[in-house]
Amino acid sequence: MRLILKPDLRLEIINKKPYIESHGYHIPVSRSGALFLCLLDGERTAKEAVGLMVSIGLCNPENEEQVTKTLTLKYGPFIMEYDGFEDNPNKNYDPAIFLRTEDHVFDPYNLEIPKTISFHVTSTCNKECRYCYLDAKRENLEKDALTFEEVVRMIDEAAAIGVYKILYTGGEPFLRKDLLDIIEYASSKGIFNDLISKFYLSQQQIERLSRINNLRLCVSYDCHLEEIASYLTGEKDHVQKMDDLIQRLAAGNVDFTVNPVITQLTVQHFEDFLIHLHNLKVKKVIINKYSTSLGRNDDTLLVSDEQWIRVVDIAKNCSFLDVEILIGESSEVVQEKANHPHDYRIICTNGRTCLLVLPNGKTVLCDQIPNRMDFCFGDLKKNSIMEIWSSRERQNLLFPPRDLYKNTSCYGCSDFDQCHKKVACTNTSLIEFGTAYIPIQAVRNSCVKYGKEMVL
């Protein structure tokens, strides 16, 4: 497939660094990324473009296939198939000029544009799950929610700057009546859509989902035993309804996964649950471990590290099932965390690679505490994504002033200004210490300097 940079975009060099100019926005790209894009002149495939990069020593021949996949995915929002419909402006680019450019400074914890938007469609829910970190209620939808036109404006800019994915969460996202209209529009702009839901979808909704490209539905379903399922969700006949939904999704060729939250009530039934899902023709399962929150929290649902390791081992060894298991935290990581706590670290992506948007358009640092406006750094009703992402308010939350860390080892640390770990998880810091400005215990255990330098 011959590819081309989309005709309404162009490559530019500003202060010796390459950018994509898109609808007034300047999106930074790497030197190799710019070269890849200018080599897509309508006469080459992505593989052929990378082959040329290999021939001049920019890529290792052994990694050629992986580099092709990575560049195609990363710059997918900016390229399209070329059928010779008009003169190709890429032929005006001289690849040699991009070889002389400089790379942007890359900070994996502070990207220059967000890769993902996490859109909390609503804080309202039609269920009452015992582990809901938002403590979502059966209430009316937010009166100050973004209008459809405002959401479209957000999507248009997201597509222009190269946001890869929008994640739709809640509450229950399907309580917003125009949700499918929003997803259809985002898909038409080339944005991938992830949707997390427990909603009992109608057949008409399933048929619409089946026609949407760039979509994955994540069905939140925890246990096939009715007594446990109804207790966790506050909904009668939950198992029967979810089984029926999954069967209709499979029959309708909707791309979906099942996403169980592993709790103390479900951990011993996990293997049987996988078999149950296999019988329903489920292909992919993503497992997550219940964790403490400031919302509707229940510590009796927590599972131990030993139990989690057992769950992950079951998942890894269920090759006899036609189920793909995608695991956020492997048993090796859990074991490494237990054996070598000083080498373990966790850093949240919110505000760093992901822009978290509340129903009313406010952008916040943590989805676990969405109502804490002291962690809000923007408003999409007033500003663009790039204005918010480039704002001093966001930087101040990612790199808080040193004075906020008085009486901690961070206060006197020589790495304070560069360190991301001190704000690794705002929510957990609040749970553990009542303030966001004491590093979480996992970070304190892992940091070789914490407790070693003088507290001033």
Short mmCIF file of C-alpha atoms in Angstrom, two decimals:
data_model
loop_
_atom_site.label_atom_id
_atom_site.label_comp_id
_atom_site.label_asym_id
_atom_site.label_seq_id
_atom_site.Cartn_x
_atom_site.Cartn_y
_atom_site.Cartn_z
CA MET A 1 0.00 0.00 0.00
CA ARG A 2 1.56 3.28 -1.15
CA LEU A 3 1.30 6.01 1.48
CA ILE A 4 1.44 9.79 1.63
CA LEU A 5 1.43 12.53 4.25
CA LYS A 6 -2.13 13.90 4.26
CA PRO A 7 -2.43 16.81 1.79
CA ASP A 8 -3.61 19.31 4.43
CA LEU A 9 -0.45 18.76 6.52
CA ARG A 10 3.15 19.76 5.92
CA LEU A 11 6.56 19.17 7.44
CA GLU A 12 8.43 22.17 8.81
CA ILE A 13 11.75 22.83 10.51
CA ILE A 14 11.76 25.35 13.35
CA ASN A 15 15.01 26.10 15.22
CA LYS A 16 16.60 23.04 13.58
CA LYS A 17 13.87 20.73 14.88
CA PRO A 18 11.20 19.00 12.72
CA TYR A 19 7.47 19.56 13.16
CA ILE A 20 4.21 18.64 11.47
CA GLU A 21 2.09 21.72 10.82
CA SER A 22 -1.55 20.70 11.17
CA HIS A 23 -4.40 23.20 11.12
CA GLY A 24 -2.34 25.82 12.92
CA TYR A 25 -0.78 23.41 15.43
CA HIS A 26 2.90 22.49 15.38
CA ILE A 27 3.41 18.90 16.49
CA PRO A 28 7.00 17.91 17.31
CA VAL A 29 8.30 14.79 15.55
CA SER A 30 11.61 12.97 15.79
CA ARG A 31 14.23 13.29 13.09
CA SER A 32 13.64 9.68 11.99
CA GLY A 33 9.87 10.28 12.07
CA ALA A 34 10.19 13.33 9.81
CA LEU A 35 12.41 11.42 7.40
CA PHE A 36 9.94 8.52 7.35
CA LEU A 37 7.07 10.88 6.54
CA CYS A 38 8.88 12.72 3.75
CA LEU A 39 9.89 9.40 2.18
CA LEU A 40 6.21 8.51 1.86
CA ASP A 41 5.97 10.16 -1.54
CA GLY A 42 3.06 8.15 -2.92
CA GLU A 43 5.43 5.72 -4.63
CA ARG A 44 6.59 3.85 -1.52
CA THR A 45 5.07 1.64 1.11
CA ALA A 46 5.93 2.10 4.79
CA LYS A 47 8.23 -0.93 4.55
CA GLU A 48 10.07 0.55 1.56
CA ALA A 49 10.51 3.90 3.35
CA VAL A 50 12.02 2.16 6.38
CA GLY A 51 14.19 0.09 4.03
CA LEU A 52 15.77 3.30 2.76
CA MET A 53 16.35 4.43 6.34
CA VAL A 54 18.09 1.12 7.01
CA SER A 55 20.28 1.58 3.93
CA ILE A 56 21.69 4.87 5.29
CA GLY A 57 22.24 3.49 8.78
CA LEU A 58 19.34 5.11 10.65
CA CYS A 59 17.81 1.76 11.57
CA ASN A 60 19.19 -1.65 12.44
CA PRO A 61 18.28 -4.23 9.75
CA GLU A 62 17.37 -6.70 12.51
CA ASN A 63 14.71 -4.28 13.80
CA GLU A 64 13.37 -3.22 10.40
CA GLU A 65 10.00 -4.95 10.75
CA GLN A 66 9.40 -3.61 14.26
CA VAL A 67 10.45 -0.08 13.26
CA THR A 68 8.00 -0.21 10.34
CA LYS A 69 5.15 -1.20 12.65
CA THR A 70 6.09 1.40 15.26
CA LEU A 71 6.39 4.33 12.82
CA THR A 72 3.20 3.37 10.97
CA LEU A 73 1.28 3.21 14.25
CA LYS A 74 2.80 6.37 15.73
CA TYR A 75 2.23 8.51 12.63
CA GLY A 76 -0.93 6.78 11.46
CA PRO A 77 -3.13 9.84 12.14
CA PHE A 78 -1.03 11.87 9.68
CA ILE A 79 -0.76 9.49 6.70
CA MET A 80 -3.15 8.00 4.17
CA GLU A 81 -3.20 5.67 1.19
CA TYR A 82 -2.25 7.45 -2.05
CA ASP A 83 -4.16 6.75 -5.23
CA GLY A 84 -2.71 9.49 -7.44
CA PHE A 85 -5.71 11.77 -7.02
CA GLU A 86 -3.53 14.90 -7.15
CA ASP A 87 0.08 16.05 -7.22
CA ASN A 88 1.95 14.81 -4.20
CA PRO A 89 3.43 17.70 -2.17
CA ASN A 90 5.81 15.27 -0.47
CA LYS A 91 7.85 15.19 -3.67
CA ASN A 92 8.92 18.75 -2.84
CA TYR A 93 10.69 17.62 0.35
CA ASP A 94 14.41 16.94 0.31
CA PRO A 95 15.05 14.02 2.71
CA ALA A 96 18.63 15.29 3.24
CA ILE A 97 17.40 18.35 5.16
CA PHE A 98 15.78 16.16 7.80
CA LEU A 99 19.03 14.25 8.31
CA ARG A 100 20.55 17.54 9.48
CA THR A 101 17.82 18.35 12.01
CA GLU A 102 18.07 17.82 15.76
CA ASP A 103 15.85 15.54 17.80
CA HIS A 104 13.47 17.02 20.34
CA VAL A 105 14.38 16.26 23.94
CA PHE A 106 12.29 13.21 24.75
CA ASP A 107 10.86 12.81 28.24
CA PRO A 108 8.65 9.66 28.40
CA TYR A 109 6.85 11.08 31.45
CA ASN A 110 6.13 14.50 29.98
CA LEU A 111 5.24 14.31 26.29
CA GLU A 112 4.89 17.44 24.18
CA ILE A 113 1.46 16.27 22.98
CA PRO A 114 -0.85 13.77 24.69
CA LYS A 115 -0.97 10.29 23.16
CA THR A 116 -4.39 9.55 24.68
CA ILE A 117 -7.47 11.39 25.88
CA SER A 118 -9.35 9.75 28.75
CA PHE A 119 -12.88 11.16 28.51
CA HIS A 120 -15.00 10.62 31.63
CA VAL A 121 -18.29 10.84 29.82
CA THR A 122 -20.38 11.00 32.98
CA SER A 123 -20.11 10.40 36.72
CA THR A 124 -23.62 8.91 36.72
CA CYS A 125 -24.14 5.13 36.66
CA ASN A 126 -27.08 2.75 36.51
CA LYS A 127 -25.30 0.29 38.82
CA GLU A 128 -23.83 0.50 42.31
CA CYS A 129 -20.58 -1.46 42.18
CA ARG A 130 -19.00 -1.90 45.59
CA TYR A 131 -15.53 -1.07 44.30
CA CYS A 132 -16.42 2.09 42.30
CA TYR A 133 -13.57 4.54 42.86
CA LEU A 134 -15.82 7.41 41.72
CA ASP A 135 -18.66 6.44 44.07
CA ALA A 136 -20.91 6.88 41.01
CA LYS A 137 -24.62 7.38 41.77
CA ARG A 138 -27.91 6.74 40.01
CA GLU A 139 -28.46 10.44 39.37
CA ASN A 140 -29.23 12.74 36.47
CA LEU A 141 -26.54 13.50 33.91
CA GLU A 142 -24.41 16.58 34.48
CA LYS A 143 -26.13 19.80 33.36
CA ASP A 144 -22.79 21.46 32.60
CA ALA A 145 -21.48 18.58 30.47
CA LEU A 146 -19.68 19.29 27.21
CA THR A 147 -22.16 19.69 24.37
CA PHE A 148 -21.89 17.50 21.29
CA GLU A 149 -20.43 20.47 19.40
CA GLU A 150 -17.81 21.00 22.12
CA VAL A 151 -16.87 17.30 22.05
CA VAL A 152 -16.55 17.48 18.25
CA ARG A 153 -14.21 20.46 18.61
CA MET A 154 -12.09 18.43 21.06
CA ILE A 155 -11.99 15.50 18.62
CA ASP A 156 -11.07 17.74 15.67
CA GLU A 157 -8.08 19.13 17.54
CA ALA A 158 -7.11 15.68 18.85
CA ALA A 159 -7.02 14.39 15.28
CA ALA A 160 -5.05 17.43 14.10
CA ILE A 161 -2.30 17.06 16.72
CA GLY A 162 -2.03 13.27 16.36
CA VAL A 163 -3.78 11.93 19.47
CA TYR A 164 -3.90 8.17 18.90
CA LYS A 165 -6.75 7.08 21.17
CA ILE A 166 -9.76 8.28 23.15
CA LEU A 167 -10.75 6.18 26.17
CA TYR A 168 -14.39 6.58 27.22
CA THR A 169 -15.15 5.85 30.87
CA GLY A 170 -17.68 6.81 33.53
CA GLY A 171 -19.84 6.24 35.45
CA GLU A 172 -21.60 4.47 32.66
CA PRO A 173 -20.69 6.10 29.31
CA PHE A 174 -23.78 4.76 27.51
CA LEU A 175 -26.03 6.89 29.70
CA ARG A 176 -25.00 9.75 27.43
CA LYS A 177 -27.49 9.36 24.56
CA ASP A 178 -25.19 10.70 21.83
CA LEU A 179 -22.20 8.53 22.82
CA LEU A 180 -22.29 6.44 19.64
CA ASP A 181 -22.51 9.62 17.55
CA ILE A 182 -19.36 10.86 19.31
CA ILE A 183 -17.49 7.57 18.77
CA GLU A 184 -18.55 7.37 15.12
CA TYR A 185 -17.24 10.89 14.57
CA ALA A 186 -13.92 10.16 16.30
CA SER A 187 -13.51 7.00 14.24
CA SER A 188 -14.13 8.98 11.03
CA LYS A 189 -11.16 11.17 12.05
CA GLY A 190 -8.88 8.14 12.34
CA ILE A 191 -8.82 8.06 16.15
CA PHE A 192 -8.91 4.69 17.94
CA ASN A 193 -11.71 4.37 20.51
CA ASP A 194 -11.59 2.34 23.74
CA LEU A 195 -14.86 2.09 25.65
CA ILE A 196 -15.32 0.64 29.16
CA SER A 197 -18.88 -0.35 30.04
CA LYS A 198 -21.22 -2.63 31.98
CA PHE A 199 -24.25 -1.51 29.99
CA TYR A 200 -26.81 -4.05 28.72
CA LEU A 201 -26.68 -2.90 25.11
CA SER A 202 -29.65 -3.16 22.78
CA GLN A 203 -29.34 -5.02 19.50
CA GLN A 204 -29.52 -1.73 17.63
CA GLN A 205 -26.57 -0.37 19.65
CA ILE A 206 -24.58 -3.55 18.95
CA GLU A 207 -25.25 -3.24 15.22
CA ARG A 208 -23.97 0.34 15.25
CA LEU A 209 -20.85 -0.70 17.17
CA SER A 210 -20.16 -3.45 14.64
CA ARG A 211 -19.99 -0.84 11.85
CA ILE A 212 -17.47 1.42 13.64
CA ASN A 213 -13.82 1.08 12.69
CA ASN A 214 -11.06 1.80 15.22
CA LEU A 215 -13.12 0.55 18.17
CA ARG A 216 -12.64 -1.79 21.10
CA LEU A 217 -15.38 -2.34 23.68
CA CYS A 218 -14.14 -3.38 27.12
CA VAL A 219 -16.92 -5.24 28.91
CA SER A 220 -16.54 -4.95 32.69
CA TYR A 221 -17.63 -8.37 33.98
CA ASP A 222 -16.15 -9.93 37.11
CA CYS A 223 -17.74 -13.26 37.96
CA HIS A 224 -20.10 -15.89 36.52
CA LEU A 225 -21.64 -16.74 39.91
CA GLU A 226 -24.87 -14.80 40.33
CA GLU A 227 -24.69 -14.35 44.08
CA ILE A 228 -21.26 -12.73 43.86
CA ALA A 229 -22.01 -10.77 40.69
CA SER A 230 -25.23 -9.27 42.03
CA TYR A 231 -23.53 -8.41 45.34
CA LEU A 232 -20.67 -6.60 43.57
CA THR A 233 -22.85 -4.66 41.12
CA GLY A 234 -26.07 -4.16 43.09
CA GLU A 235 -27.94 -5.53 40.06
CA LYS A 236 -30.16 -8.63 39.97
CA ASP A 237 -29.72 -11.22 37.18
CA HIS A 238 -26.42 -9.59 36.25
CA VAL A 239 -24.82 -12.83 35.04
CA GLN A 240 -27.69 -13.75 32.74
CA LYS A 241 -27.72 -10.25 31.22
CA MET A 242 -23.95 -10.10 30.74
CA ASP A 243 -23.80 -13.58 29.21
CA ASP A 244 -26.55 -12.62 26.77
CA LEU A 245 -24.71 -9.37 25.93
CA ILE A 246 -21.42 -11.18 25.28
CA GLN A 247 -23.07 -13.76 23.04
CA ARG A 248 -24.70 -11.03 20.97
CA LEU A 249 -21.44 -9.05 20.75
CA ALA A 250 -19.62 -12.16 19.52
CA ALA A 251 -22.36 -12.91 17.00
CA GLY A 252 -22.31 -9.29 15.82
CA ASN A 253 -18.53 -9.30 15.19
CA VAL A 254 -17.88 -6.44 17.62
CA ASP A 255 -14.25 -6.17 18.74
CA PHE A 256 -14.50 -6.58 22.50
CA THR A 257 -12.60 -7.75 25.55
CA VAL A 258 -13.81 -8.80 28.98
CA ASN A 259 -12.19 -6.85 31.81
CA PRO A 260 -12.70 -8.45 35.24
CA VAL A 261 -11.59 -6.74 38.43
CA ILE A 262 -10.08 -9.41 40.67
CA THR A 263 -11.34 -9.14 44.26
CA GLN A 264 -11.26 -11.32 47.34
CA LEU A 265 -14.72 -12.61 46.36
CA THR A 266 -13.75 -13.63 42.84
CA VAL A 267 -10.11 -14.67 43.11
CA GLN A 268 -10.84 -18.32 43.96
CA HIS A 269 -13.26 -18.61 41.03
CA PHE A 270 -10.98 -17.05 38.42
CA GLU A 271 -10.06 -20.24 36.55
CA ASP A 272 -13.70 -21.33 36.30
CA PHE A 273 -14.57 -17.82 35.10
CA LEU A 274 -12.06 -18.11 32.26
CA ILE A 275 -13.63 -21.41 31.20
CA HIS A 276 -17.06 -19.78 31.36
CA LEU A 277 -15.85 -16.93 29.12
CA HIS A 278 -14.28 -19.38 26.70
CA ASN A 279 -17.62 -21.15 26.35
CA LEU A 280 -19.14 -17.77 25.46
CA LYS A 281 -16.54 -17.43 22.65
CA VAL A 282 -14.62 -14.62 24.34
CA LYS A 283 -11.21 -14.11 22.71
CA LYS A 284 -9.49 -11.54 24.94
CA VAL A 285 -9.45 -10.92 28.67
CA ILE A 286 -7.74 -8.06 30.53
CA ILE A 287 -7.41 -8.61 34.26
CA ASN A 288 -6.95 -5.94 36.91
CA LYS A 289 -6.46 -6.14 40.64
CA TYR A 290 -8.80 -4.25 42.96
CA SER A 291 -7.01 -1.46 44.81
CA THR A 292 -7.89 0.96 47.58
CA SER A 293 -9.55 4.22 46.58
CA LEU A 294 -11.07 7.34 48.11
CA GLY A 295 -14.42 6.48 46.53
CA ARG A 296 -16.67 3.52 47.34
CA ASN A 297 -13.85 1.59 48.98
CA ASP A 298 -14.03 -1.85 50.63
CA ASP A 299 -10.75 -3.19 51.97
CA THR A 300 -12.28 -6.65 52.44
CA LEU A 301 -12.18 -6.97 48.63
CA LEU A 302 -8.40 -6.57 48.44
CA VAL A 303 -6.31 -9.53 47.25
CA SER A 304 -2.82 -10.31 48.46
CA ASP A 305 0.29 -10.32 46.28
CA GLU A 306 0.39 -14.11 46.63
CA GLN A 307 -3.19 -14.43 45.38
CA TRP A 308 -2.48 -12.09 42.48
CA ILE A 309 0.58 -14.09 41.46
CA ARG A 310 -1.61 -17.20 41.45
CA VAL A 311 -4.20 -15.44 39.25
CA VAL A 312 -1.54 -14.36 36.78
CA ASP A 313 -0.05 -17.85 36.67
CA ILE A 314 -3.50 -19.30 35.89
CA ALA A 315 -3.90 -16.73 33.11
CA LYS A 316 -0.50 -17.56 31.63
CA ASN A 317 -1.15 -21.30 31.69
CA CYS A 318 -4.64 -21.35 30.20
CA SER A 319 -3.36 -22.10 26.70
CA PHE A 320 -6.02 -24.79 26.38
CA LEU A 321 -8.55 -21.96 26.14
CA ASP A 322 -9.12 -19.84 23.05
CA VAL A 323 -8.58 -16.72 25.15
CA GLU A 324 -5.84 -14.12 24.88
CA ILE A 325 -4.86 -12.81 28.29
CA LEU A 326 -3.52 -9.25 28.45
CA ILE A 327 -1.99 -8.58 31.84
CA GLY A 328 -1.15 -5.14 33.19
CA GLU A 329 1.17 -6.43 35.89
CA SER A 330 2.84 -9.79 35.34
CA SER A 331 3.66 -12.30 38.04
CA GLU A 332 7.34 -11.57 37.39
CA VAL A 333 6.76 -7.88 38.15
CA VAL A 334 4.82 -8.71 41.31
CA GLN A 335 7.57 -11.09 42.43
CA GLU A 336 10.27 -8.54 41.53
CA LYS A 337 8.37 -5.95 43.56
CA ALA A 338 8.39 -8.25 46.58
CA ASN A 339 12.03 -9.37 46.20
CA HIS A 340 13.62 -6.06 45.14
CA PRO A 341 11.48 -3.17 46.43
CA HIS A 342 14.29 -0.63 45.80
CA ASP A 343 14.10 -1.29 42.05
CA TYR A 344 10.32 -1.05 41.79
CA ARG A 345 8.60 2.13 40.63
CA ILE A 346 5.22 3.24 39.38
CA ILE A 347 4.39 6.52 37.65
CA CYS A 348 0.88 7.47 36.53
CA THR A 349 0.41 8.50 32.89
CA ASN A 350 -2.37 11.03 33.58
CA GLY A 351 -1.15 14.52 32.76
CA ARG A 352 2.05 13.05 31.34
CA THR A 353 1.01 11.07 28.26
CA CYS A 354 -2.77 11.12 28.77
CA LEU A 355 -5.14 14.10 29.04
CA LEU A 356 -7.95 13.33 31.50
CA VAL A 357 -11.17 15.20 30.62
CA LEU A 358 -14.15 15.37 32.99
CA PRO A 359 -17.78 15.51 31.74
CA ASN A 360 -17.77 19.31 32.02
CA GLY A 361 -14.51 19.72 30.08
CA LYS A 362 -12.26 20.32 33.09
CA THR A 363 -8.87 18.59 32.77
CA VAL A 364 -7.44 17.05 35.94
CA LEU A 365 -4.36 15.15 37.05
CA CYS A 366 -6.09 12.14 38.61
CA ASP A 367 -9.17 10.17 37.57
CA GLN A 368 -9.46 8.70 41.07
CA ILE A 369 -10.19 12.12 42.61
CA PRO A 370 -11.96 14.03 39.81
CA ASN A 371 -13.69 16.48 42.13
CA ARG A 372 -10.46 17.82 43.62
CA MET A 373 -10.14 21.07 41.70
CA ASP A 374 -6.74 21.75 43.26
CA PHE A 375 -5.52 19.14 40.74
CA CYS A 376 -7.32 20.77 37.79
CA PHE A 377 -5.16 22.46 35.15
CA GLY A 378 -7.51 23.41 32.32
CA ASP A 379 -10.99 23.75 30.85
CA LEU A 380 -11.81 22.66 27.29
CA LYS A 381 -14.81 24.99 27.27
CA LYS A 382 -12.32 27.87 27.36
CA ASN A 383 -9.03 26.60 25.92
CA SER A 384 -7.66 24.21 23.32
CA ILE A 385 -5.97 20.90 24.09
CA MET A 386 -2.55 22.31 23.20
CA GLU A 387 -3.06 25.45 25.28
CA ILE A 388 -3.95 23.29 28.27
CA TRP A 389 -1.17 20.77 27.65
CA SER A 390 1.40 23.56 27.34
CA SER A 391 0.11 25.45 30.37
CA ARG A 392 2.12 26.44 33.42
CA GLU A 393 -0.67 24.94 35.56
CA ARG A 394 0.02 21.44 34.21
CA GLN A 395 3.77 21.81 34.68
CA ASN A 396 3.27 23.03 38.26
CA LEU A 397 1.28 19.88 39.08
CA LEU A 398 3.86 17.58 37.48
CA PHE A 399 6.75 19.49 39.06
CA PRO A 400 5.40 20.95 42.34
CA PRO A 401 7.37 23.64 44.21
CA ARG A 402 9.97 22.32 46.64
CA ASP A 403 8.33 24.07 49.61
CA LEU A 404 5.36 21.67 49.41
CA TYR A 405 7.73 18.83 50.35
CA LYS A 406 9.03 20.27 53.61
CA ASN A 407 9.66 17.60 56.27
CA THR A 408 10.29 14.97 53.60
CA SER A 409 13.58 13.74 52.14
CA CYS A 410 12.46 15.14 48.77
CA TYR A 411 12.82 18.68 50.09
CA GLY A 412 16.58 18.52 50.28
CA CYS A 413 17.16 16.13 47.38
CA SER A 414 19.56 17.21 44.64
CA ASP A 415 17.37 15.45 42.03
CA PHE A 416 14.19 17.26 43.09
CA ASP A 417 13.67 19.33 39.92
CA GLN A 418 14.10 16.38 37.53
CA CYS A 419 12.35 13.68 39.57
CA HIS A 420 8.98 12.33 38.40
CA LYS A 421 8.64 9.75 41.14
CA LYS A 422 7.72 12.24 43.86
CA VAL A 423 4.29 12.63 42.18
CA ALA A 424 4.06 9.02 40.98
CA CYS A 425 0.46 8.54 42.20
CA THR A 426 -1.44 11.47 43.67
CA ASN A 427 -4.37 9.32 44.77
CA THR A 428 -2.25 6.79 46.67
CA SER A 429 -0.31 9.56 48.41
CA LEU A 430 -3.60 11.04 49.59
CA ILE A 431 -4.78 7.63 50.82
CA GLU A 432 -1.52 6.80 52.59
CA PHE A 433 -0.59 10.20 54.02
CA GLY A 434 -3.52 12.58 53.56
CA THR A 435 -1.48 14.80 51.24
CA ALA A 436 -0.32 14.58 47.64
CA TYR A 437 3.12 15.89 48.57
CA ILE A 438 4.63 12.87 50.28
CA PRO A 439 5.83 10.17 47.86
CA ILE A 440 3.87 6.92 47.97
CA GLN A 441 5.35 4.09 50.01
CA ALA A 442 6.34 2.11 46.91
CA VAL A 443 8.42 5.08 45.72
CA ARG A 444 9.96 5.63 49.15
CA ASN A 445 10.97 1.97 49.16
CA SER A 446 12.40 2.16 45.65
CA CYS A 447 14.27 5.48 45.84
CA VAL A 448 17.91 5.00 46.76
CA LYS A 449 18.05 8.57 48.08
CA TYR A 450 14.87 8.74 50.14
CA GLY A 451 15.75 9.00 53.78
CA LYS A 452 19.48 9.25 52.92
CA GLU A 453 19.77 12.99 52.24
CA MET A 454 19.35 15.70 54.84
CA VAL A 455 15.83 17.05 55.43
CA LEU A 456 16.25 20.83 55.60
#
